[in-house]
Tab-separated table of C-alpha atoms in Angstrom:
chain	number	residue	atom	x	y	z
A	55	MET	CA	-46.750	37.860	-12.706
A	56	ALA	CA	-44.307	39.981	-14.698
A	57	LYS	CA	-44.929	42.909	-12.327
A	58	ASP	CA	-44.267	40.731	-9.285
A	59	LEU	CA	-41.051	39.467	-10.803
A	60	LEU	CA	-39.902	42.997	-11.654
A	61	HIS	CA	-40.743	44.170	-8.118
A	62	SER	CA	-38.761	41.297	-6.635
A	63	MET	CA	-35.756	42.059	-8.793
A	64	ARG	CA	-35.790	45.715	-7.733
A	65	SER	CA	-36.036	44.742	-4.069
A	66	LEU	CA	-33.064	42.432	-4.372
A	67	MET	CA	-31.024	45.077	-6.154
A	68	ARG	CA	-31.718	47.542	-3.321
A	69	HIS	CA	-30.095	45.079	-0.876
A	70	PRO	CA	-27.065	43.707	-2.755
A	71	ALA	CA	-25.311	42.276	0.341
A	72	PHE	CA	-28.388	40.301	1.395
A	73	THR	CA	-28.935	39.154	-2.195
A	74	ALA	CA	-25.340	37.953	-2.523
A	75	VAL	CA	-25.524	36.000	0.755
A	76	ALA	CA	-28.863	34.430	-0.219
A	77	VAL	CA	-27.632	33.405	-3.674
A	78	ILE	CA	-24.371	31.959	-2.333
A	79	THR	CA	-26.270	30.070	0.392
A	80	LEU	CA	-28.648	28.604	-2.184
A	81	MET	CA	-25.772	27.640	-4.467
A	82	LEU	CA	-23.910	25.891	-1.644
A	83	ALA	CA	-27.054	24.114	-0.411
A	84	ILE	CA	-28.009	22.904	-3.883
A	85	GLY	CA	-24.437	21.830	-4.621
A	86	VAL	CA	-24.021	19.938	-1.352
A	87	ASN	CA	-27.444	18.293	-1.663
A	88	THR	CA	-26.682	17.218	-5.225
A	89	THR	CA	-23.324	15.789	-4.169
A	90	ILE	CA	-24.775	13.866	-1.231
A	91	PHE	CA	-27.608	12.513	-3.353
A	92	SER	CA	-25.060	11.318	-5.894
A	93	VAL	CA	-23.329	9.406	-3.095
A	94	VAL	CA	-26.640	7.987	-1.821
A	95	ASN	CA	-27.605	6.913	-5.335
A	96	ALA	CA	-24.237	5.319	-6.098
A	97	VAL	CA	-23.796	3.596	-2.727
A	98	LEU	CA	-27.287	2.797	-1.429
A	99	LEU	CA	-29.726	2.885	-4.343
A	100	LYS	CA	-27.827	1.731	-7.408
A	101	ALA	CA	-27.744	-2.022	-8.055
A	102	LEU	CA	-24.460	-3.892	-7.744
A	103	PRO	CA	-22.503	-4.137	-11.034
A	104	PHE	CA	-23.050	-7.878	-11.289
A	105	ARG	CA	-25.408	-10.082	-13.304
A	106	ASP	CA	-28.913	-10.263	-11.733
A	107	PRO	CA	-27.673	-8.662	-8.479
A	108	GLN	CA	-31.014	-9.231	-6.721
A	109	GLN	CA	-30.155	-12.943	-6.537
A	110	LEU	CA	-26.818	-12.373	-4.781
A	111	VAL	CA	-26.613	-12.892	-1.028
A	112	SER	CA	-24.021	-12.915	1.711
A	113	VAL	CA	-23.854	-15.744	4.228
A	114	GLU	CA	-22.556	-14.568	7.586
A	115	ARG	CA	-21.975	-16.217	10.935
A	116	ALA	CA	-24.802	-15.327	13.315
A	117	PRO	CA	-23.623	-13.279	16.346
A	118	THR	CA	-22.321	-15.489	19.152
A	119	GLU	CA	-20.695	-14.968	22.535
A	120	ASP	CA	-17.248	-16.003	21.293
A	121	GLY	CA	-17.414	-13.292	18.613
A	122	LEU	CA	-15.309	-15.291	16.138
A	123	PRO	CA	-15.369	-13.841	12.600
A	124	GLY	CA	-16.048	-15.834	9.471
A	125	ILE	CA	-17.521	-19.209	8.685
A	126	ALA	CA	-15.810	-22.574	9.072
A	127	ALA	CA	-14.631	-23.746	5.658
A	128	TYR	CA	-15.999	-27.247	6.290
A	129	GLN	CA	-19.492	-25.703	6.468
A	130	TYR	CA	-18.977	-24.032	3.089
A	131	LEU	CA	-17.786	-27.317	1.556
A	132	ALA	CA	-20.852	-29.115	2.897
A	133	TRP	CA	-23.166	-26.383	1.552
A	134	LYS	CA	-21.500	-26.469	-1.847
A	135	ASP	CA	-22.077	-30.215	-2.007
A	136	ARG	CA	-25.603	-30.552	-0.640
A	137	ASN	CA	-27.624	-27.346	-1.027
A	138	THR	CA	-30.702	-27.115	-3.269
A	139	THR	CA	-31.446	-23.385	-3.016
A	140	PHE	CA	-28.339	-21.871	-4.654
A	141	ASP	CA	-27.201	-21.770	-8.260
A	142	ASP	CA	-23.673	-21.296	-6.939
A	143	LEU	CA	-21.720	-20.576	-3.758
A	144	ALA	CA	-18.274	-19.033	-3.322
A	145	ALA	CA	-15.847	-18.668	-0.432
A	146	PHE	CA	-13.040	-16.176	-0.013
A	147	THR	CA	-10.557	-14.707	2.427
A	148	ASP	CA	-7.499	-12.465	2.216
A	149	ASN	CA	-3.831	-12.811	2.996
A	150	ASN	CA	-0.618	-10.809	2.718
A	151	PHE	CA	2.204	-11.812	0.371
A	152	ASN	CA	5.640	-10.460	-0.479
A	153	LEU	CA	5.745	-9.478	-4.151
A	154	THR	CA	9.238	-9.638	-5.669
A	155	GLY	CA	10.829	-9.957	-9.071
A	156	ILE	CA	9.147	-7.018	-10.844
A	157	GLY	CA	10.208	-3.542	-9.823
A	158	GLU	CA	10.433	-2.655	-6.140
A	159	PRO	CA	9.503	-5.412	-3.650
A	160	GLU	CA	6.081	-4.815	-2.125
A	161	ARG	CA	3.915	-6.300	0.606
A	162	ILE	CA	0.476	-6.752	-0.965
A	163	SER	CA	-2.902	-7.967	0.229
A	164	CYS	CA	-4.395	-10.620	-2.058
A	165	ALA	CA	-7.872	-12.113	-2.114
A	166	GLN	CA	-7.876	-15.898	-1.989
A	167	VAL	CA	-11.094	-17.096	-3.589
A	168	THR	CA	-12.740	-20.272	-4.810
A	169	SER	CA	-12.965	-20.699	-8.566
A	170	SER	CA	-16.740	-20.258	-8.252
A	171	LEU	CA	-16.534	-16.625	-7.085
A	172	PHE	CA	-16.438	-15.049	-10.538
A	173	THR	CA	-19.194	-17.240	-11.977
A	174	THR	CA	-21.327	-16.652	-8.879
A	175	LEU	CA	-21.083	-12.891	-9.370
A	176	GLY	CA	-21.515	-13.143	-13.143
A	177	VAL	CA	-18.515	-11.003	-14.148
A	178	LYS	CA	-16.017	-11.231	-17.004
A	179	PRO	CA	-12.271	-10.548	-17.235
A	180	VAL	CA	-10.917	-7.954	-19.682
A	181	ARG	CA	-8.080	-10.315	-20.571
A	182	GLY	CA	-7.671	-14.053	-20.232
A	183	ARG	CA	-9.861	-16.256	-18.065
A	184	PHE	CA	-10.788	-17.216	-14.518
A	185	PHE	CA	-9.460	-20.095	-12.465
A	186	VAL	CA	-10.837	-23.502	-13.362
A	187	ALA	CA	-11.911	-26.029	-10.727
A	188	GLU	CA	-8.742	-28.106	-11.224
A	189	GLU	CA	-6.612	-25.064	-10.311
A	190	ASP	CA	-8.569	-24.547	-7.093
A	191	LYS	CA	-7.225	-27.659	-5.391
A	192	PRO	CA	-4.267	-28.266	-3.051
A	193	GLY	CA	-1.102	-29.017	-5.004
A	194	ALA	CA	-2.374	-27.572	-8.289
A	195	SER	CA	-0.292	-25.245	-10.453
A	196	ASN	CA	-0.056	-21.729	-9.025
A	197	VAL	CA	-2.150	-19.243	-11.013
A	198	ALA	CA	-3.233	-15.642	-10.391
A	199	ILE	CA	-5.662	-13.028	-11.658
A	200	VAL	CA	-4.633	-9.366	-11.471
A	201	SER	CA	-6.561	-6.106	-11.563
A	202	GLU	CA	-6.441	-3.757	-14.527
A	203	ALA	CA	-4.840	-1.096	-12.304
A	204	PHE	CA	-2.119	-3.542	-11.223
A	205	TRP	CA	-1.549	-4.502	-14.868
A	206	LEU	CA	-0.945	-0.838	-15.669
A	207	ARG	CA	1.124	-0.052	-12.563
A	208	ARG	CA	3.438	-3.053	-12.649
A	209	PHE	CA	3.432	-4.075	-16.314
A	210	GLY	CA	2.554	-0.874	-18.204
A	211	ARG	CA	-0.405	-2.701	-19.842
A	212	ASP	CA	1.997	-5.061	-21.591
A	213	GLU	CA	-0.176	-7.100	-23.994
A	214	SER	CA	1.817	-10.212	-23.176
A	215	ILE	CA	0.517	-10.077	-19.581
A	216	LEU	CA	-0.919	-13.615	-19.819
A	217	GLN	CA	2.599	-14.965	-20.322
A	218	LYS	CA	3.946	-13.251	-17.191
A	219	THR	CA	4.424	-14.621	-13.699
A	220	LEU	CA	4.221	-13.078	-10.230
A	221	THR	CA	6.588	-14.119	-7.464
A	222	LEU	CA	4.635	-14.168	-4.204
A	223	ASP	CA	6.436	-15.365	-1.071
A	224	ASN	CA	9.110	-16.806	-3.393
A	225	LYS	CA	6.594	-18.902	-5.355
A	226	PRO	CA	5.828	-18.267	-9.055
A	227	TYR	CA	2.196	-17.676	-10.082
A	228	LEU	CA	1.203	-17.642	-13.744
A	229	ILE	CA	-1.136	-14.748	-14.602
A	230	VAL	CA	-4.211	-16.182	-16.355
A	231	GLY	CA	-6.600	-13.200	-16.307
A	232	VAL	CA	-7.109	-9.474	-15.746
A	233	MET	CA	-10.180	-8.048	-13.986
A	234	PRO	CA	-11.629	-4.652	-15.006
A	235	ASN	CA	-11.117	-1.558	-12.862
A	236	ASN	CA	-14.743	-1.523	-11.701
A	237	PHE	CA	-14.442	-4.979	-10.126
A	238	ARG	CA	-13.753	-4.531	-6.415
A	239	TYR	CA	-14.921	-7.669	-4.688
A	240	PRO	CA	-14.381	-8.791	-2.020
A	241	GLY	CA	-12.469	-5.502	-1.727
A	242	GLU	CA	-9.797	-3.307	-3.283
A	243	PHE	CA	-7.375	-6.059	-4.255
A	244	ASP	CA	-4.667	-6.125	-6.921
A	245	VAL	CA	-4.424	-9.911	-7.077
A	246	TRP	CA	-6.807	-12.864	-6.695
A	247	LEU	CA	-5.444	-16.359	-5.974
A	248	PRO	CA	-7.174	-19.763	-5.705
A	249	LEU	CA	-8.276	-20.558	-2.149
A	250	ALA	CA	-7.641	-24.302	-2.717
A	251	LEU	CA	-9.522	-25.687	0.282
A	252	ASP	CA	-8.599	-29.241	1.292
A	253	PRO	CA	-11.764	-31.154	2.339
A	254	VAL	CA	-9.746	-33.761	4.252
A	255	LYS	CA	-7.981	-31.134	6.368
A	256	GLU	CA	-11.147	-29.087	6.905
A	257	PHE	CA	-13.199	-32.079	8.091
A	258	GLN	CA	-10.495	-34.292	9.619
A	259	GLY	CA	-7.633	-31.960	10.575
A	260	ASP	CA	-6.771	-30.426	13.928
A	261	TRP	CA	-7.975	-27.016	12.761
A	262	PHE	CA	-10.258	-25.520	10.142
A	263	GLN	CA	-10.050	-22.321	8.129
A	264	LEU	CA	-12.433	-19.380	8.497
A	265	VAL	CA	-13.845	-17.895	5.276
A	266	ASP	CA	-16.463	-15.464	4.025
A	267	VAL	CA	-19.238	-16.769	1.790
A	268	ALA	CA	-21.433	-15.295	-0.952
A	269	GLY	CA	-23.976	-17.037	-3.130
A	270	ARG	CA	-26.432	-16.734	-5.976
A	271	LEU	CA	-29.934	-17.894	-5.084
A	272	LYS	CA	-32.004	-19.872	-7.536
A	273	PRO	CA	-34.779	-17.705	-9.055
A	274	ASN	CA	-37.551	-19.152	-6.869
A	275	ALA	CA	-35.544	-19.498	-3.653
A	276	THR	CA	-36.156	-17.265	-0.626
A	277	LEU	CA	-33.756	-15.852	1.958
A	278	ALA	CA	-35.573	-17.646	4.770
A	279	GLY	CA	-35.584	-20.964	2.932
A	280	ALA	CA	-31.887	-20.694	2.062
A	281	GLN	CA	-30.970	-19.800	5.653
A	282	THR	CA	-32.932	-22.748	7.069
A	283	GLU	CA	-31.297	-25.160	4.635
A	284	LEU	CA	-27.751	-23.892	5.251
A	285	ASN	CA	-28.159	-24.136	9.029
A	286	LEU	CA	-29.486	-27.701	8.744
A	287	ILE	CA	-26.596	-28.781	6.488
A	288	ALA	CA	-24.047	-27.067	8.764
A	289	LYS	CA	-25.406	-28.877	11.813
A	290	GLN	CA	-25.244	-32.216	9.995
A	291	ALA	CA	-21.677	-31.496	8.835
A	292	SER	CA	-20.539	-30.612	12.361
A	293	ASP	CA	-21.579	-34.067	13.586
A	294	GLN	CA	-19.550	-36.026	11.057
A	295	GLY	CA	-15.915	-36.677	10.282
A	296	LYS	CA	-14.421	-36.790	13.789
A	297	ALA	CA	-14.788	-38.560	17.116
A	298	GLU	CA	-15.697	-35.140	18.508
A	299	PRO	CA	-18.282	-32.969	16.697
A	300	LEU	CA	-16.907	-29.940	14.861
A	301	PRO	CA	-17.940	-26.537	16.232
A	302	PHE	CA	-21.293	-25.433	14.863
A	303	ALA	CA	-22.359	-21.818	14.301
A	304	ALA	CA	-25.680	-20.747	12.821
A	305	VAL	CA	-25.638	-18.328	9.877
A	306	ASP	CA	-27.681	-15.411	8.569
A	307	VAL	CA	-28.460	-15.001	4.863
A	308	ALA	CA	-28.994	-11.426	3.613
A	309	PRO	CA	-28.908	-9.536	0.291
A	310	LEU	CA	-25.308	-8.944	-0.740
A	311	HIS	CA	-25.931	-5.234	-1.364
A	312	LYS	CA	-27.234	-4.803	2.189
A	313	GLN	CA	-24.159	-6.477	3.635
A	314	LEU	CA	-21.748	-4.363	1.560
A	315	VAL	CA	-23.252	-1.019	2.625
A	316	ALA	CA	-24.085	-1.964	6.232
A	317	GLY	CA	-21.098	-0.112	7.673
A	318	ILE	CA	-21.829	3.228	5.978
A	319	ARG	CA	-25.607	3.199	5.465
A	320	VAL	CA	-26.470	5.235	8.599
A	321	THR	CA	-23.641	7.725	8.048
A	322	VAL	CA	-24.682	8.427	4.459
A	323	PHE	CA	-28.349	8.911	5.397
A	324	VAL	CA	-27.404	11.265	8.274
A	325	LEU	CA	-25.297	13.374	5.896
A	326	TRP	CA	-28.137	13.470	3.389
A	327	GLY	CA	-30.611	14.510	6.069
A	328	ALA	CA	-28.298	17.231	7.323
């Protein structure tokens, strides 16, 4: 074996240009493959950074001809009230607000979420607390949770952050908590506000809000069982509350991780294969 190795080394030294090209090619191939695998592992294989992530699911409107996005908020409220397959359910959406009063004015995108979002995911703030149910109602005091990056950028990590207020669309919001940098759900947001759904308006009003929904299944619940139950409750809810039935749309229940990576899964695998 030593003789074969020595012979190979001499052969390579006799062709330095070929050897250099081969070594560089191998280095690039190994480096690129390692990088792509790191992406695959982080994005597709690694579990979500939430408590018991295998129990987390997304609830999405099944494809229909009208192509409307999101789920009617009245359906979420009915599910929250009547389901037996979830430990918790959360709804969320996003909106744009004008931030004023601290530094340069800025147009920011905020997540509006139910108070159950953070407990559903099983996360913790690095400062302060989450919203409580009483703050997630129409007419309640305005409160906000900010990201750690926003805390640094706008307040220089001032330790009195929980005594500060944000002015959003000329309304003051008391900061009650700070989320860690690795928390990015339902997206890259600096601020989370209470969604404050009004059941009367959602069931009885002239219009209803569209939301996204995530949930935590009970340990023994199945995706199929949860989907069947949610569709049954949604159909029952659509038939109540008005002279005319509310619009009904069936839903699909899928693992939350699958939903989050759906848009990039094929691209990442193609890059890895290449």
